[in-house]
Amino acid sequence: MFENRLRELPGAVAVSGAFASGPLSGFAESRLPEFAAVLSSRVEALGEMDQLELGAMATSCIATLDWLRCKAASSFALKDTFSPVMVAQRARPGAIQLRAYGGDGTPEVSELASTELALAWSCSETEAARLIAIGLDLRYRLRMTNHHFGGGRLTLAHARVVSEVTRRLSANVVETLEAQLAEAALTRSPARLRLYARRLIAKSDPAGLRDRAARAYADRSLSVFPLDDAMAAFCLNHQLETLAVIDDHLDAWGRQRHLLDPATPFDAHKADAAAHLLLGQHPITGHSLLDRARPAPAASEDSLIPFRSTDLGGVHRPTSADNESLLAGSSDPSEPSRPVVCTDGVGSADWASSPGVANPSSFLPARTELRVTMTADTLLGIDDATAELEGMGPITAAQARRLALESSSTVLRRVFCDPADDSILFLDAHQYRWRSNQAEAVATLHPYSTFPGATTPARKCDLDHRIPSINGPPDTLPVGQADAASPNEPSADRGGRTVVTNAQPLSRRHHRAKTHGGWSVTVDPEDQHTVLWTSPYGRSYATSDSSGA
């Protein structure tokens, strides 16, 4: 196809001849820039479909080259470790030691092997150590992954996922699961593959997950990484359910801040709320919550005060008098004056006088929600099968029971599953009013966005009609809200029905791609979890969200 088109284009024969002549080093020095320039013009002349195919083949070639890098890295580390010179040096007191780069069953190699590779290959020592680890795992533990990776059918990102998720597993467990993981990697993006692998490993080895979780908890940490443009990233490594609760609280604070300042993106509001809380300030007003000299207001029955409806979008906007009163502070000279530290630069102190702002004495919003899927036996303590924290992944039985039993407002809903593969079929419709809980049913049936390769949790997606609703409003409703305005029964004057079987979660970007970008979707009538997407260029991609595909 596109190879023939390249040959037919002017100059292609000369380029081919230049590439075939002389050693690679001489060619690289003298003709490679010319070759790249001519090849670039040839690629620009190809059609869209040929460019897609060319990119796919180039990706396969790059994958094989990455496989060679991993193989070379592990081979160098092994030879360097057991060379006579290095063996003699390790016999000295305080000498360089051996360390385990790969998983169980891989040999230990010199701790400085990554240092030599990093300098020779112009990469970081972290990247060099990662290549050594992947290479050792491929050589000794991941034979099927090694086969597909070397053949260009898997990328380095796929191989890295399989290597990392299996590194803490015993050699026996890896031998049992690796072929299944390698096969799954052929049809999944790296992000979806990681979700699938976590579920598979947790289900296959629940006792091992419990032990690994205990060891990982001992390694919890916090780091700050500098970024470009005077920014930085804050990374907290802690238990999954703890961070899920924190994230849900910050989501609630971010939504309330966003109501007061819609012009600022939601993610920015969420980050500002987190910064305020860590600095001991109220997440909206920025007022210090640790100032013992200033008495806190009496707590109300609810930690959230309802918004007052006004002619300004339903939210009271502080007046200049409100701002002056707030910034002036107390008129009592005996009370120390403490400035309001704003971490967001948008004047969040101005929101303190708004009736729509949360009670300043409260650290947390009124209500947050986490969804955990587990068996009844696990909930009752009969077994220790792993559970699923929606949007996050598998957790241990102890973590799931703790979330269920320690909550003051736990709601139990019965879920029917396929006994063959444990995929969720439907919720018990007799437990609640179906129409008001359609969004919840969709989020339970489809934990993640159904777009190929997407990993956005359903609760953060839009609720989309697979078959568009002809006369209905545009599909922009968040999954967390029920489509109460749409009928639940079939109607002759509408296209797709507003029923759970015609609904799917999509991120806003992929929702727009389906609605306005020419993407189409069909569902396997035998399996509601299997969805086939077709791009505007006719390329098809299948995804199965029941298994994290």
Coordinates of C-alpha atoms in Angstrom, one line a residue:
M1 CA 0.0 0.0 0.0
F2 CA 1.9 3.0 1.3
E3 CA 5.2 1.3 0.4
N4 CA 4.2 1.2 -3.2
R5 CA 3.1 4.9 -3.0
L6 CA 6.5 5.8 -1.6
R7 CA 8.3 4.0 -4.5
E8 CA 6.0 5.8 -7.1
L9 CA 6.8 9.2 -5.8
P10 CA 9.8 11.2 -7.3
G11 CA 13.1 10.7 -5.6
A12 CA 12.1 7.5 -3.8
V13 CA 14.5 5.3 -5.8
A14 CA 17.5 7.5 -5.1
V15 CA 16.7 7.5 -1.4
S16 CA 16.4 3.8 -1.3
G17 CA 19.8 3.4 -3.1
A18 CA 21.4 5.8 -0.6
F19 CA 20.1 3.9 2.3
A20 CA 21.4 0.6 1.0
S21 CA 25.0 1.9 0.3
G22 CA 27.8 2.0 2.8
P23 CA 28.0 1.2 6.6
L24 CA 25.3 2.8 8.8
S25 CA 27.8 5.1 10.5
G26 CA 29.0 6.7 7.3
F27 CA 25.5 7.0 6.0
A28 CA 24.4 8.6 9.2
E29 CA 27.1 11.2 9.0
S30 CA 26.7 12.1 5.3
R31 CA 23.3 11.2 4.0
L32 CA 20.9 10.8 6.9
P33 CA 19.9 14.5 7.0
E34 CA 19.2 14.4 3.2
F35 CA 17.3 11.1 3.6
A36 CA 15.2 12.5 6.4
A37 CA 14.3 15.6 4.4
V38 CA 13.3 13.6 1.3
L39 CA 11.4 11.1 3.4
S40 CA 9.5 13.9 5.2
S41 CA 8.3 15.3 1.8
R42 CA 7.2 11.8 0.7
V43 CA 5.2 11.3 3.9
E44 CA 3.5 14.6 3.5
A45 CA 2.4 13.5 0.0
L46 CA 0.6 10.3 1.3
G47 CA -3.1 10.1 2.0
E48 CA -4.6 10.1 5.4
M49 CA -5.1 6.3 5.5
D50 CA -1.6 5.6 4.3
Q51 CA -0.2 8.0 6.9
L52 CA -2.1 6.1 9.6
E53 CA -0.7 2.8 8.3
L54 CA 2.8 4.1 8.0
G55 CA 2.6 5.3 11.6
A56 CA 1.4 1.9 12.8
M57 CA 4.3 0.2 11.1
A58 CA 6.8 2.7 12.4
T59 CA 5.4 2.0 15.9
S60 CA 6.0 -1.7 15.4
C61 CA 9.6 -1.0 14.3
I62 CA 10.2 1.3 17.3
A63 CA 8.9 -1.5 19.6
T64 CA 11.4 -4.0 18.2
L65 CA 14.2 -1.4 18.7
D66 CA 13.0 -0.8 22.3
W67 CA 13.1 -4.6 22.8
L68 CA 16.7 -4.6 21.6
R69 CA 17.5 -1.8 24.1
C70 CA 16.0 -3.8 27.0
K71 CA 17.9 -6.9 25.9
A72 CA 21.2 -5.0 25.5
A73 CA 20.7 -3.3 28.9
S74 CA 20.1 -6.6 30.8
S75 CA 22.9 -8.4 28.9
F76 CA 25.4 -5.6 29.7
A77 CA 24.3 -5.6 33.4
L78 CA 24.9 -9.4 33.6
K79 CA 28.2 -9.3 31.9
D80 CA 29.4 -6.3 33.8
T81 CA 28.4 -7.9 37.1
F82 CA 30.2 -11.2 36.5
S83 CA 33.3 -9.9 34.7
P84 CA 36.6 -10.7 36.4
V85 CA 37.3 -7.1 37.1
M86 CA 34.0 -6.4 38.8
V87 CA 34.2 -9.7 40.8
A88 CA 37.6 -8.7 42.1
Q89 CA 36.4 -5.2 43.1
R90 CA 33.4 -6.5 45.0
A91 CA 35.8 -8.5 47.2
R92 CA 37.2 -5.3 48.7
P93 CA 35.7 -3.8 51.9
G94 CA 32.9 -1.3 51.2
A95 CA 32.8 -2.3 47.5
I96 CA 29.9 -1.9 45.1
Q97 CA 27.2 -4.4 46.0
L98 CA 24.7 -6.4 44.0
R99 CA 21.0 -5.4 43.9
A100 CA 17.8 -6.9 42.5
Y101 CA 16.5 -5.0 39.5
G102 CA 13.9 -7.5 38.3
G103 CA 11.4 -9.7 40.0
D104 CA 11.6 -13.1 41.8
G105 CA 13.8 -15.5 39.8
T106 CA 16.0 -12.8 38.2
P107 CA 19.7 -12.6 39.1
E108 CA 21.1 -9.6 41.1
V109 CA 23.4 -7.3 39.2
S110 CA 25.8 -4.5 40.0
E111 CA 24.1 -1.5 41.6
L112 CA 26.2 0.8 39.3
A113 CA 25.2 -0.9 36.1
S114 CA 22.5 1.7 35.5
T115 CA 25.1 4.5 36.0
E116 CA 27.3 3.2 33.1
L117 CA 24.3 2.7 30.9
A118 CA 22.8 6.2 31.6
L119 CA 26.0 7.9 30.5
A120 CA 26.5 5.8 27.5
W121 CA 22.9 6.1 26.3
S122 CA 22.3 9.7 27.3
C123 CA 19.4 9.0 29.6
S124 CA 18.7 9.2 33.4
E125 CA 19.8 6.5 35.8
T126 CA 16.2 5.9 36.6
E127 CA 15.4 5.2 33.0
A128 CA 18.5 3.0 32.6
A129 CA 17.5 1.0 35.7
R130 CA 14.0 0.6 34.3
L131 CA 15.4 -0.9 31.0
I132 CA 17.6 -3.3 33.0
A133 CA 14.7 -4.4 35.1
I134 CA 12.4 -4.9 32.1
G135 CA 15.1 -6.8 30.2
L136 CA 15.8 -9.1 33.1
D137 CA 12.0 -9.8 33.6
L138 CA 11.6 -10.5 29.9
R139 CA 14.6 -12.9 29.9
Y140 CA 13.7 -14.9 33.0
R141 CA 10.0 -14.4 33.8
L142 CA 7.9 -13.0 30.9
R143 CA 8.5 -15.3 28.0
M144 CA 5.3 -14.6 26.1
T145 CA 5.6 -10.9 26.6
N146 CA 9.2 -11.1 25.4
H147 CA 7.9 -12.9 22.3
H148 CA 5.3 -10.3 21.4
F149 CA 7.5 -7.4 22.3
G150 CA 10.4 -8.6 20.2
G151 CA 8.0 -9.1 17.2
G152 CA 6.8 -5.5 17.4
R153 CA 3.3 -6.4 18.5
L154 CA 3.7 -4.8 21.9
T155 CA 5.3 -1.4 22.7
L156 CA 7.8 -0.6 25.5
A157 CA 4.9 0.9 27.5
H158 CA 3.0 -2.4 27.4
A159 CA 6.1 -4.4 28.4
R160 CA 6.7 -1.9 31.2
V161 CA 3.2 -2.4 32.6
V162 CA 3.5 -6.2 32.6
S163 CA 6.9 -6.0 34.2
E164 CA 5.9 -3.6 36.9
V165 CA 2.6 -5.2 37.9
T166 CA 4.2 -8.7 38.2
R167 CA 7.5 -7.7 39.8
R168 CA 6.3 -8.3 43.4
L169 CA 4.7 -11.6 42.5
S170 CA 6.3 -15.0 43.0
A171 CA 7.7 -16.8 40.0
N172 CA 5.0 -19.4 40.3
V173 CA 2.2 -16.9 40.2
V174 CA 3.8 -15.1 37.2
E175 CA 4.1 -18.4 35.3
T176 CA 0.4 -18.9 35.8
L177 CA -0.8 -15.4 34.7
E178 CA 1.8 -14.1 32.3
A179 CA 0.5 -15.8 29.2
Q180 CA -3.0 -14.3 29.9
L181 CA -1.5 -10.8 30.5
A182 CA 0.6 -11.0 27.3
E183 CA -2.5 -12.0 25.3
A184 CA -4.5 -9.2 26.9
A185 CA -1.8 -6.6 26.1
L186 CA -2.3 -7.2 22.3
T187 CA -5.8 -5.5 22.4
R188 CA -5.4 -3.0 25.2
S189 CA -3.8 0.4 25.7
P190 CA -1.1 0.5 28.4
A191 CA -3.5 2.3 30.8
R192 CA -6.3 -0.2 30.2
L193 CA -3.8 -3.1 30.5
R194 CA -2.7 -1.9 33.9
L195 CA -6.3 -1.9 35.1
Y196 CA -6.9 -5.3 33.7
A197 CA -3.7 -6.7 35.2
R198 CA -4.5 -5.3 38.7
R199 CA -7.9 -6.9 38.7
L200 CA -6.6 -10.2 37.4
I201 CA -3.8 -10.4 39.9
A202 CA -6.0 -9.4 42.8
K203 CA -8.6 -12.0 41.9
S204 CA -6.0 -14.7 41.4
D205 CA -4.0 -14.0 44.5
P206 CA -6.1 -12.3 47.2
A207 CA -3.8 -13.5 50.0
G208 CA -0.8 -12.2 48.1
L209 CA -2.5 -8.8 47.6
R210 CA -3.1 -8.5 51.4
D211 CA 0.6 -9.2 52.1
R212 CA 1.9 -6.9 49.4
A213 CA -0.5 -4.1 50.5
A214 CA 0.9 -4.4 54.0
R215 CA 4.5 -4.1 52.7
A216 CA 3.6 -1.2 50.4
Y217 CA 1.9 0.7 53.3
A218 CA 5.2 0.6 55.2
D219 CA 6.8 2.5 52.2
R220 CA 4.2 5.3 52.1
S221 CA 5.9 8.6 51.3
L222 CA 5.4 12.2 50.2
S223 CA 7.4 14.0 47.5
V224 CA 7.5 17.4 45.8
F225 CA 8.7 17.6 42.2
P226 CA 9.7 20.9 40.6
L227 CA 8.0 21.6 37.2
D228 CA 8.4 24.2 34.6
D229 CA 7.2 27.8 34.9
A230 CA 7.7 28.1 38.7
M231 CA 5.3 25.3 39.4
A232 CA 5.7 22.0 41.3
A233 CA 3.9 18.7 41.7
F234 CA 2.9 17.3 45.1
C235 CA 2.8 13.4 45.3
L236 CA 1.4 11.6 48.3
N237 CA 1.9 7.8 48.4
H238 CA -0.7 6.3 50.7
Q239 CA -3.5 3.7 51.0
L240 CA -5.9 3.6 48.1
E241 CA -9.1 4.0 50.1
T242 CA -7.6 6.9 52.2
L243 CA -6.6 8.9 49.1
A244 CA -10.0 8.1 47.5
V245 CA -11.8 9.7 50.4
I246 CA -9.4 12.7 50.3
D247 CA -10.0 13.0 46.5
D248 CA -13.8 12.9 47.0
H249 CA -13.6 15.6 49.7
L250 CA -11.5 17.8 47.4
D251 CA -14.0 17.2 44.5
A252 CA -16.8 18.5 46.7
W253 CA -14.8 21.6 47.8
G254 CA -13.8 22.1 44.2
R255 CA -17.4 22.1 43.0
Q256 CA -18.4 24.6 45.6
R257 CA -15.6 26.9 44.7
H258 CA -16.4 26.5 41.1
L259 CA -20.0 27.7 41.8
L260 CA -18.6 30.9 43.3
D261 CA -16.0 31.4 40.5
P262 CA -17.1 29.6 37.3
A263 CA -14.4 31.3 35.2
T264 CA -11.6 29.4 37.0
P265 CA -11.3 25.7 35.9
F266 CA -12.6 23.1 38.3
D267 CA -9.2 21.4 38.6
A268 CA -7.6 24.7 39.6
H269 CA -10.2 25.1 42.3
K270 CA -9.6 21.6 43.5
A271 CA -5.9 22.2 43.8
D272 CA -6.5 25.5 45.6
A273 CA -8.8 23.8 48.1
A274 CA -6.1 21.2 48.8
A275 CA -3.4 23.9 49.3
H276 CA -5.6 25.8 51.7
L277 CA -6.3 22.8 53.8
L278 CA -2.7 21.8 54.0
L279 CA -1.8 25.3 55.1
G280 CA -4.4 25.1 57.9
Q281 CA -6.8 27.4 56.1
H282 CA -10.5 27.1 55.1
P283 CA -10.6 25.6 51.6
I284 CA -12.8 28.4 50.3
T285 CA -12.2 31.6 52.3
G286 CA -8.5 31.0 53.1
H287 CA -9.1 32.0 56.7
S288 CA -6.9 30.2 59.2
L289 CA -8.5 27.3 60.9
L290 CA -5.6 27.0 63.4
D291 CA -5.9 30.5 64.9
R292 CA -6.7 29.7 68.5
A293 CA -7.0 33.4 69.4
R294 CA -10.0 33.8 67.0
P295 CA -13.1 31.8 68.2
A296 CA -14.7 29.7 65.5
P297 CA -18.3 30.3 64.7
A298 CA -20.8 28.0 66.3
A299 CA -21.3 24.9 64.1
S300 CA -24.6 24.6 62.4
E301 CA -26.6 21.4 62.0
D302 CA -25.3 21.0 58.5
S303 CA -21.7 21.8 57.5
L304 CA -22.9 23.3 54.3
I305 CA -25.1 26.4 54.2
P306 CA -27.6 26.4 51.2
F307 CA -26.9 28.9 48.5
R308 CA -29.2 31.9 48.4
S309 CA -31.0 32.3 45.1
T310 CA -30.4 35.7 43.6
D311 CA -30.6 37.3 40.2
L312 CA -26.8 36.6 39.8
G313 CA -26.8 33.0 38.8
G314 CA -28.1 31.7 42.1
V315 CA -25.0 32.7 44.1
H316 CA -24.6 35.8 46.3
R317 CA -21.8 37.9 45.0
P318 CA -19.9 39.8 47.8
T319 CA -20.2 43.6 47.6
S320 CA -17.3 46.0 48.0
A321 CA -18.6 46.6 51.5
D322 CA -18.4 42.9 52.2
N323 CA -14.8 42.8 51.0
E324 CA -13.8 45.9 53.0
S325 CA -15.3 44.4 56.1
L326 CA -13.6 41.1 55.6
L327 CA -10.2 42.5 54.9
A328 CA -10.4 45.0 57.7
G329 CA -10.8 42.2 60.2
S330 CA -12.2 42.5 63.7
S331 CA -12.6 45.9 65.3
D332 CA -11.6 44.6 68.6
P333 CA -8.0 45.8 69.2
S334 CA -7.3 43.0 71.6
E335 CA -7.8 40.4 68.9
P336 CA -4.7 39.8 66.8
S337 CA -4.9 40.6 63.2
R338 CA -3.9 37.8 60.8
P339 CA -3.8 38.3 57.1
V340 CA -5.6 35.9 54.8
V341 CA -3.1 33.9 52.8
C342 CA -4.6 33.3 49.3
T343 CA -2.9 30.4 47.5
D344 CA -4.9 30.8 44.3
G345 CA -4.4 34.4 43.4
V346 CA -8.1 35.0 42.5
G347 CA -9.3 36.6 45.7
S348 CA -10.9 33.7 47.5
A349 CA -11.0 35.8 50.6
D350 CA -13.9 37.7 48.9
W351 CA -16.1 34.6 49.3
A352 CA -16.1 34.6 53.1
S353 CA -19.3 36.8 53.3
S354 CA -21.3 34.7 50.9
P355 CA -24.1 32.7 52.4
G356 CA -23.3 30.0 49.9
V357 CA -19.9 29.4 51.4
A358 CA -19.4 26.3 53.7
N359 CA -19.4 26.8 57.4
P360 CA -15.9 28.2 58.3
S361 CA -15.7 25.8 61.3
S362 CA -15.9 22.7 59.1
F363 CA -13.0 21.1 57.4
L364 CA -15.1 18.8 55.3
P365 CA -18.1 19.1 52.9
A366 CA -21.4 17.8 54.1
R367 CA -21.4 14.5 52.1
T368 CA -19.1 12.5 50.0
E369 CA -19.6 9.2 48.3
L370 CA -17.4 6.2 47.5
R371 CA -18.7 3.0 45.8
V372 CA -17.2 -0.4 46.6
T373 CA -18.2 -3.6 44.9
M374 CA -17.7 -6.8 46.9
T375 CA -19.4 -10.1 47.5
A376 CA -21.8 -10.6 50.4
D377 CA -19.4 -13.2 51.8
T378 CA -16.6 -10.7 51.8
L379 CA -18.7 -8.1 53.5
L380 CA -19.7 -10.6 56.2
G381 CA -16.2 -11.8 56.7
I382 CA -16.8 -15.3 55.4
D383 CA -14.0 -15.0 52.9
D384 CA -11.3 -12.5 51.9
A385 CA -12.0 -12.1 48.2
T386 CA -10.8 -8.8 46.8
A387 CA -13.2 -5.9 46.3
E388 CA -13.3 -3.1 43.7
L389 CA -13.2 0.6 44.6
E390 CA -15.0 2.4 41.8
G391 CA -12.6 4.4 39.6
M392 CA -9.6 3.3 41.5
G393 CA -9.1 -0.5 41.2
P394 CA -9.0 -3.6 43.5
I395 CA -8.6 -3.3 47.3
T396 CA -8.2 -5.9 50.0
A397 CA -11.2 -7.4 51.8
A398 CA -10.1 -5.6 55.0
Q399 CA -10.0 -2.2 53.3
A400 CA -13.5 -2.8 51.8
R401 CA -15.0 -3.9 55.1
R402 CA -13.5 -0.9 56.8
L403 CA -15.0 1.5 54.3
A404 CA -18.4 -0.2 54.6
L405 CA -18.5 -0.5 58.4
E406 CA -16.9 2.7 59.5
S407 CA -19.1 4.9 57.4
S408 CA -22.1 6.5 59.1
S409 CA -24.3 6.4 56.0
T410 CA -23.5 3.1 54.2
V411 CA -26.0 2.1 51.6
L412 CA -26.1 -1.5 50.4
R413 CA -27.4 -2.4 46.9
R414 CA -27.7 -5.9 45.5
V415 CA -25.8 -6.4 42.2
F416 CA -26.3 -9.5 39.9
C417 CA -23.1 -10.8 38.3
D418 CA -22.3 -13.3 35.6
P419 CA -21.0 -16.4 37.4
A420 CA -18.7 -17.2 34.5
D421 CA -16.5 -14.1 34.7
D422 CA -18.0 -12.0 37.5
S423 CA -19.0 -9.2 35.1
I424 CA -21.8 -7.1 36.4
L425 CA -25.1 -7.7 34.7
F426 CA -27.6 -5.4 36.4
L427 CA -28.7 -3.9 39.7
D428 CA -31.7 -5.1 41.7
A429 CA -34.5 -2.8 40.4
H430 CA -36.6 -3.4 43.5
Q431 CA -34.2 -1.7 45.8
Y432 CA -34.9 1.8 44.5
R433 CA -36.8 3.9 42.0
W434 CA -35.2 3.0 38.7
R435 CA -35.6 6.3 36.8
S436 CA -34.0 8.4 39.6
N437 CA -31.0 6.0 39.7
Q438 CA -30.3 5.3 36.1
A439 CA -27.0 7.1 36.3
E440 CA -25.9 5.0 39.3
A441 CA -26.9 1.8 37.3
V442 CA -24.8 2.9 34.3
A443 CA -21.8 3.7 36.5
T444 CA -22.0 0.3 38.1
L445 CA -22.4 -1.6 34.8
H446 CA -19.6 0.5 33.2
P447 CA -17.0 1.5 35.9
Y448 CA -14.9 3.5 33.3
S449 CA -15.4 5.4 30.1
T450 CA -16.3 3.0 27.3
F451 CA -14.1 4.8 24.7
P452 CA -11.1 2.6 23.6
G453 CA -8.1 3.1 25.8
A454 CA -9.9 5.6 28.1
T455 CA -9.5 5.2 31.9
T456 CA -11.7 8.1 33.1
P457 CA -13.9 6.8 36.1
A458 CA -17.6 6.7 35.2
R459 CA -18.5 9.1 38.0
K460 CA -16.4 11.8 36.2
C461 CA -17.9 11.2 32.8
D462 CA -20.9 12.4 30.9
L463 CA -23.9 10.1 30.5
D464 CA -24.3 9.5 26.7
H465 CA -27.0 7.9 24.6
R466 CA -25.4 5.2 22.5
I467 CA -28.2 5.6 20.0
P468 CA -28.8 9.3 20.0
S469 CA -32.1 10.7 21.2
I470 CA -33.5 12.5 18.3
N471 CA -35.8 15.1 20.0
G472 CA -34.0 15.2 23.3
P473 CA -31.4 17.7 24.6
P474 CA -27.7 17.3 23.8
D475 CA -26.0 14.6 25.9
T476 CA -24.0 16.6 28.3
L477 CA -25.4 15.3 31.6
P478 CA -22.8 14.1 34.2
V479 CA -23.2 10.5 35.3
G480 CA -23.7 11.7 38.8
Q481 CA -27.1 13.2 37.9
A482 CA -30.1 11.3 36.7
D483 CA -31.7 12.2 33.3
A484 CA -35.1 12.9 35.0
A485 CA -36.3 15.0 32.0
S486 CA -36.2 12.1 29.6
P487 CA -38.8 9.4 29.6
N488 CA -37.8 5.9 30.6
E489 CA -40.2 4.1 28.2
P490 CA -39.8 3.6 24.4
S491 CA -41.3 6.4 22.3
A492 CA -41.9 6.4 18.5
D493 CA -40.8 10.0 18.0
R494 CA -37.4 9.5 19.6
G495 CA -34.3 7.7 18.4
G496 CA -32.5 6.1 21.3
R497 CA -34.4 5.4 24.4
T498 CA -33.3 6.8 27.8
V499 CA -32.7 3.4 29.4
V500 CA -29.7 1.9 31.0
T501 CA -29.0 -0.4 28.1
N502 CA -28.7 2.6 25.8
A503 CA -26.4 4.6 28.1
Q504 CA -22.7 4.7 28.5
P505 CA -20.2 6.9 30.4
L506 CA -17.9 9.1 28.2
S507 CA -15.4 11.8 29.2
R508 CA -16.3 15.2 27.8
R509 CA -13.6 15.0 25.1
H510 CA -14.7 11.6 23.8
H511 CA -18.3 12.6 24.2
R512 CA -17.7 15.4 21.8
A513 CA -15.8 13.1 19.5
K514 CA -18.9 10.9 19.2
T515 CA -21.4 13.7 18.9
H516 CA -19.4 16.0 16.6
G517 CA -16.3 14.2 15.5
G518 CA -17.7 11.4 13.3
W519 CA -17.1 8.5 15.6
S520 CA -19.8 5.8 15.8
V521 CA -20.5 3.1 18.3
T522 CA -22.2 -0.3 18.2
V523 CA -22.8 -2.8 21.0
D524 CA -22.5 -6.6 21.0
P525 CA -26.1 -7.8 21.5
E526 CA -24.7 -10.8 23.3
D527 CA -22.6 -8.8 25.7
Q528 CA -23.5 -5.2 26.7
H529 CA -19.9 -4.7 28.0
T530 CA -18.3 -5.2 24.5
V531 CA -18.4 -2.0 22.5
L532 CA -17.1 -1.5 18.9
W533 CA -16.0 2.0 18.0
T534 CA -15.4 3.1 14.4
S535 CA -13.3 6.2 13.6
P536 CA -14.2 8.7 10.8
Y537 CA -11.5 6.9 8.7
G538 CA -13.2 3.5 9.0
R539 CA -10.8 1.9 11.5
S540 CA -12.5 -0.1 14.2
Y541 CA -11.5 -0.6 17.9
A542 CA -13.2 -3.0 20.3
T543 CA -13.3 -2.5 24.1
S544 CA -14.7 -4.6 26.9
D545 CA -15.1 -2.5 30.0
S546 CA -16.1 -5.5 32.2
S547 CA -12.5 -6.6 32.3
G548 CA -10.7 -3.3 32.0
A549 CA -10.0 -3.6 28.3

